[in-house]
Structure formats: structure tokens, C-alpha cells
Tab-separated table of C-alpha atoms in Angstrom:
chain	number	residue	atom	x	y	z
E	1215	MET	CA	26.924	-33.235	-51.742
E	1216	MET	CA	23.133	-33.593	-51.917
E	1217	GLY	CA	23.644	-37.262	-51.113
E	1218	GLY	CA	25.371	-36.495	-47.815
E	1219	VAL	CA	28.927	-36.792	-49.100
E	1220	SER	CA	31.535	-34.299	-47.928
E	1221	LYS	CA	33.249	-32.064	-50.469
E	1222	GLU	CA	36.570	-33.138	-48.934
E	1223	GLU	CA	35.935	-36.763	-49.902
E	1224	ARG	CA	37.264	-38.080	-53.192
E	1225	VAL	CA	36.931	-41.411	-54.954
E	1226	ASP	CA	40.422	-42.358	-53.757
E	1227	SER	CA	39.832	-41.321	-50.119
E	1228	SER	CA	40.621	-43.945	-47.530
E	1229	LEU	CA	37.887	-46.219	-46.269
E	1230	GLY	CA	38.106	-44.590	-42.840
E	1231	THR	CA	37.713	-41.082	-44.270
E	1232	SER	CA	34.689	-42.131	-46.311
E	1233	ILE	CA	33.055	-43.725	-43.273
E	1234	LYS	CA	33.737	-40.635	-41.151
E	1235	ARG	CA	32.264	-38.307	-43.765
E	1236	ARG	CA	29.185	-40.347	-44.696
E	1237	LEU	CA	28.054	-42.277	-41.620
E	1238	PRO	CA	26.820	-39.275	-39.578
E	1239	TRP	CA	24.491	-38.250	-42.420
E	1240	LEU	CA	23.265	-41.820	-42.761
E	1241	PHE	CA	22.383	-41.854	-39.048
E	1242	ILE	CA	20.494	-38.578	-39.445
E	1243	ASN	CA	18.674	-40.109	-42.410
E	1244	LEU	CA	17.917	-43.233	-40.368
E	1245	GLY	CA	16.321	-41.080	-37.678
E	1246	THR	CA	14.144	-39.314	-40.218
E	1247	ALA	CA	13.197	-42.663	-41.788
E	1248	PHE	CA	11.944	-43.803	-38.386
E	1249	LEU	CA	9.852	-40.626	-38.228
E	1250	ALA	CA	8.227	-41.583	-41.547
E	1251	ALA	CA	7.759	-45.174	-40.327
E	1252	PHE	CA	6.144	-43.883	-37.133
E	1253	THR	CA	3.748	-41.812	-39.243
E	1254	VAL	CA	2.759	-44.882	-41.263
E	1255	GLY	CA	2.418	-46.865	-38.042
E	1256	LEU	CA	-0.297	-44.477	-36.879
E	1257	PHE	CA	-2.462	-45.891	-39.678
E	1258	GLU	CA	-1.730	-49.633	-39.349
E	1259	ASP	CA	-5.405	-50.414	-38.789
E	1260	VAL	CA	-6.422	-48.557	-41.960
E	1261	ILE	CA	-3.712	-50.240	-44.058
E	1262	ALA	CA	-4.710	-53.650	-42.663
E	1263	GLN	CA	-8.261	-53.089	-43.903
E	1264	VAL	CA	-7.262	-51.739	-47.340
E	1265	VAL	CA	-4.052	-53.427	-48.465
E	1266	ALA	CA	-4.087	-51.435	-51.733
E	1267	LEU	CA	-2.964	-48.438	-49.673
E	1268	ALA	CA	0.373	-50.128	-49.006
E	1269	ALA	CA	0.904	-50.519	-52.739
E	1270	ALA	CA	0.090	-46.855	-53.413
E	1271	MET	CA	2.142	-45.291	-50.603
E	1272	PRO	CA	5.489	-45.499	-52.425
E	1273	ILE	CA	3.949	-43.630	-55.366
E	1274	VAL	CA	2.996	-40.672	-53.183
E	1275	ALA	CA	6.366	-40.609	-51.429
E	1276	GLY	CA	8.402	-41.164	-54.576
E	1277	MET	CA	6.658	-38.464	-56.562
E	1278	GLY	CA	7.009	-35.993	-53.697
E	1279	GLY	CA	10.691	-36.809	-53.343
E	1280	ASN	CA	11.369	-36.439	-57.048
E	1281	ALA	CA	9.421	-33.182	-57.392
E	1282	GLY	CA	11.145	-31.782	-54.325
E	1283	THR	CA	14.558	-32.787	-55.655
E	1284	GLN	CA	13.791	-30.926	-58.877
E	1285	THR	CA	13.059	-27.788	-56.858
E	1286	LEU	CA	16.130	-28.325	-54.658
E	1287	SER	CA	18.352	-28.599	-57.711
E	1288	VAL	CA	17.053	-25.354	-59.214
E	1289	VAL	CA	17.259	-23.445	-55.917
E	1290	ILE	CA	20.705	-24.736	-54.918
E	1291	ARG	CA	22.055	-23.878	-58.366
E	1292	SER	CA	20.492	-20.406	-58.077
E	1293	ILE	CA	22.069	-19.942	-54.638
E	1294	ALA	CA	25.475	-20.961	-56.017
E	1295	LEU	CA	25.105	-18.447	-58.873
E	1296	GLY	CA	23.983	-15.713	-56.467
E	1297	GLU	CA	20.594	-15.416	-58.146
E	1298	VAL	CA	18.343	-16.087	-55.169
E	1299	SER	CA	18.194	-15.410	-51.442
E	1300	LEU	CA	15.511	-15.871	-48.812
E	1301	LYS	CA	15.385	-12.159	-48.059
E	1302	LYS	CA	14.958	-11.013	-51.668
E	1303	ASN	CA	13.101	-13.892	-53.313
E	1304	TRP	CA	10.873	-15.570	-50.729
E	1305	LYS	CA	7.774	-14.791	-52.817
E	1306	LEU	CA	9.010	-17.226	-55.472
E	1307	VAL	CA	7.827	-19.997	-53.151
E	1308	PHE	CA	4.317	-19.289	-54.475
E	1309	LYS	CA	5.472	-20.262	-57.976
E	1310	GLU	CA	6.712	-23.597	-56.602
E	1311	VAL	CA	3.419	-24.146	-54.774
E	1312	GLY	CA	1.521	-23.436	-58.013
E	1313	LEU	CA	3.820	-25.809	-59.858
E	1314	GLY	CA	3.074	-28.428	-57.200
E	1315	ILE	CA	-0.666	-27.998	-57.715
E	1316	ILE	CA	-0.412	-28.324	-61.498
E	1317	ASN	CA	2.111	-31.184	-61.549
E	1318	GLY	CA	0.345	-32.936	-58.677
E	1319	ALA	CA	-2.987	-32.744	-60.484
E	1320	ALA	CA	-1.498	-33.988	-63.760
E	1321	THR	CA	0.313	-36.946	-62.195
E	1322	GLY	CA	-2.539	-37.497	-59.747
E	1323	VAL	CA	-5.076	-37.918	-62.553
E	1324	VAL	CA	-2.928	-40.559	-64.240
E	1325	THR	CA	-2.238	-42.344	-60.960
E	1326	GLY	CA	-5.882	-42.125	-59.899
E	1327	ILE	CA	-7.075	-43.652	-63.178
E	1328	ILE	CA	-4.556	-46.488	-62.948
E	1329	LEU	CA	-5.493	-47.281	-59.335
E	1330	TYR	CA	-9.192	-47.082	-60.202
E	1331	MET	CA	-8.667	-49.549	-63.063
E	1332	LYS	CA	-6.586	-51.897	-60.911
E	1333	TYR	CA	-8.764	-51.881	-57.779
E	1334	ASN	CA	-12.125	-50.845	-59.290
E	1335	ASN	CA	-12.649	-48.174	-56.637
E	1336	PRO	CA	-13.123	-44.534	-57.675
E	1337	TYR	CA	-12.536	-43.311	-54.106
E	1338	LEU	CA	-9.037	-44.761	-54.079
E	1339	GLY	CA	-8.400	-42.854	-57.307
E	1340	LEU	CA	-9.704	-39.611	-55.776
E	1341	ILE	CA	-7.655	-40.093	-52.610
E	1342	ILE	CA	-4.410	-40.612	-54.525
E	1343	PHE	CA	-5.266	-37.633	-56.751
E	1344	ALA	CA	-5.679	-35.337	-53.728
E	1345	ALA	CA	-2.628	-36.783	-51.968
E	1346	MET	CA	-0.454	-36.244	-55.062
E	1347	ILE	CA	-1.475	-32.601	-55.264
E	1348	GLY	CA	-0.857	-32.127	-51.553
E	1349	ASN	CA	2.511	-33.837	-51.524
E	1350	LEU	CA	3.792	-32.040	-54.622
E	1351	VAL	CA	2.790	-28.731	-53.029
E	1352	ILE	CA	4.693	-29.808	-49.912
E	1353	ALA	CA	7.659	-30.806	-52.102
E	1354	GLY	CA	7.724	-27.454	-53.887
E	1355	PHE	CA	7.382	-25.459	-50.689
E	1356	PHE	CA	10.041	-27.326	-48.729
E	1357	GLY	CA	12.275	-27.784	-51.770
E	1358	PHE	CA	12.382	-24.008	-52.091
E	1359	ILE	CA	12.544	-23.012	-48.414
E	1360	ILE	CA	14.938	-25.626	-46.977
E	1361	PRO	CA	18.080	-24.706	-48.941
E	1362	LEU	CA	17.476	-20.981	-48.408
E	1363	LEU	CA	16.995	-21.455	-44.654
E	1364	LEU	CA	20.090	-23.633	-44.426
E	1365	LYS	CA	22.076	-20.923	-46.213
E	1366	VAL	CA	20.802	-18.323	-43.704
E	1367	PHE	CA	21.963	-20.554	-40.833
E	1368	GLY	CA	25.382	-21.102	-42.400
E	1369	VAL	CA	24.824	-24.749	-43.360
E	1370	ASP	CA	25.768	-25.818	-46.883
E	1371	PRO	CA	22.420	-26.365	-48.648
E	1372	ALA	CA	23.934	-28.876	-51.056
E	1373	LEU	CA	25.075	-31.005	-48.134
E	1374	ALA	CA	21.985	-31.074	-45.928
E	1375	SER	CA	18.869	-30.192	-47.967
E	1376	ALA	CA	17.976	-33.640	-49.291
E	1377	ILE	CA	17.628	-35.257	-45.870
E	1378	PHE	CA	15.223	-32.595	-44.630
E	1379	LEU	CA	13.266	-32.590	-47.884
E	1380	THR	CA	12.850	-36.368	-47.857
E	1381	THR	CA	11.595	-36.175	-44.282
E	1382	ALA	CA	9.009	-33.534	-45.199
E	1383	THR	CA	7.692	-35.295	-48.301
E	1384	ASP	CA	7.624	-38.729	-46.672
E	1385	VAL	CA	6.059	-37.724	-43.365
E	1386	PHE	CA	3.537	-35.222	-44.714
E	1387	GLY	CA	2.851	-37.273	-47.855
E	1388	PHE	CA	2.178	-40.478	-45.926
E	1389	PHE	CA	0.099	-38.624	-43.343
E	1390	LEU	CA	-1.981	-36.831	-45.965
E	1391	PHE	CA	-2.599	-39.964	-48.032
E	1392	LEU	CA	-3.415	-42.188	-45.084
E	1393	GLU	CA	-5.547	-39.590	-43.302
E	1394	LEU	CA	-7.607	-39.156	-46.474
E	1395	ALA	CA	-7.941	-42.947	-46.688
E	1396	LYS	CA	-9.048	-43.054	-43.048
E	1397	MET	CA	-11.689	-40.367	-43.732
E	1398	PHE	CA	-13.031	-42.322	-46.726
E	1399	LEU	CA	-12.523	-45.777	-45.227
E	1400	PRO	CA	-16.165	-46.879	-45.536
E	1401	TYR	CA	-15.968	-46.209	-49.293
E	1402	LEU	CA	-12.739	-48.153	-49.696
E	1403	LEU	CA	-13.992	-51.411	-48.168
């Protein structure tokens, strides 16, 4: 269901049923993908000057998406088992934010060193380091909050969480990374 597939759909469902169940979620995802593309488009001039940014962007987005999916999986399972609710457990979001800081720093150091070695620019390494921390914090926060909010509003968290999480980590991750690059642009040239 996290992939936007209805619980009523089975492997032997008709082609028409599968299209009817999946296509609306794909259109929602397409809209959110355009939002991420629009965000990147705001920084076309920066990317044109430092092409290495285009190579690093998928790392920031991918790591945010994966970290957020880890949080989603834990929270959705906890919701299903009746172990967590927004009203009783909202303070646990701080644990996920802390986890984002630690995991973002750990993966950011490795990524920063690799980019420094590849492009011989310490500022690019520092920018990716900071962006990884920021995006993994975003991933933990939204990965925790989104399924709980959807549950409050009567929407199945397993069905809809991933699309909203991907939007958050892509849009905020790209914006954070590219805004940092814009701020340090003289040091990247």
C-alpha cells in the first residue's frame, strides 16, 4: 500500500481495475514531482555554474527518501499494532529528529569526503554534509508526523504516506542543498 496500490487489488485483478486503483496515485505523484522540479528550476543558474551539483543532488534526495521510508515503516507498523498515536506520542518526533542529525552527519561525512576527493573542493564537501543532516532531519520529522496526521484525518497511512514524504524530502532537500550552494557559490567556482 505504501506504493500507492489499493488493498482491494490483487495480482490477478483485471487490467482495468489495476489502472483505476493505481493511476490516481501516479497523477498525485506526478504533481509532486513537478513541485520538486520547480524547486530545482529556481537554481538553474547555480547548477549551470557548478555542474557537480547536478551529480550530487540525487544523493541528497535519495538518502532523505530512504531515511524517511525507514521512519515511515516503523511508525506505520506501530500504528497498525496500536502502539503509537499523535495525541499520546508526538514527543517521539524529537527522537527521529535526533536520529536524522546523527545519521545525516555520519552519511554526510562520507559523502562530503568522496565529493571533496572527486572535485577537489572542500566547500562542496561541507555543503553536502550540511544538506545531508538537514534532509535526514526533514525525513525523520515528516516520516513520523505524516502517517500520524493521515490517521487523524481518516486516511490510510500505508496508502498515502510515501507520496507526501517523497515530496517533503525532495523539495526541502533540493532547496536546502541548492540554497547552501548558492550562498557559497564564490567558493565553488
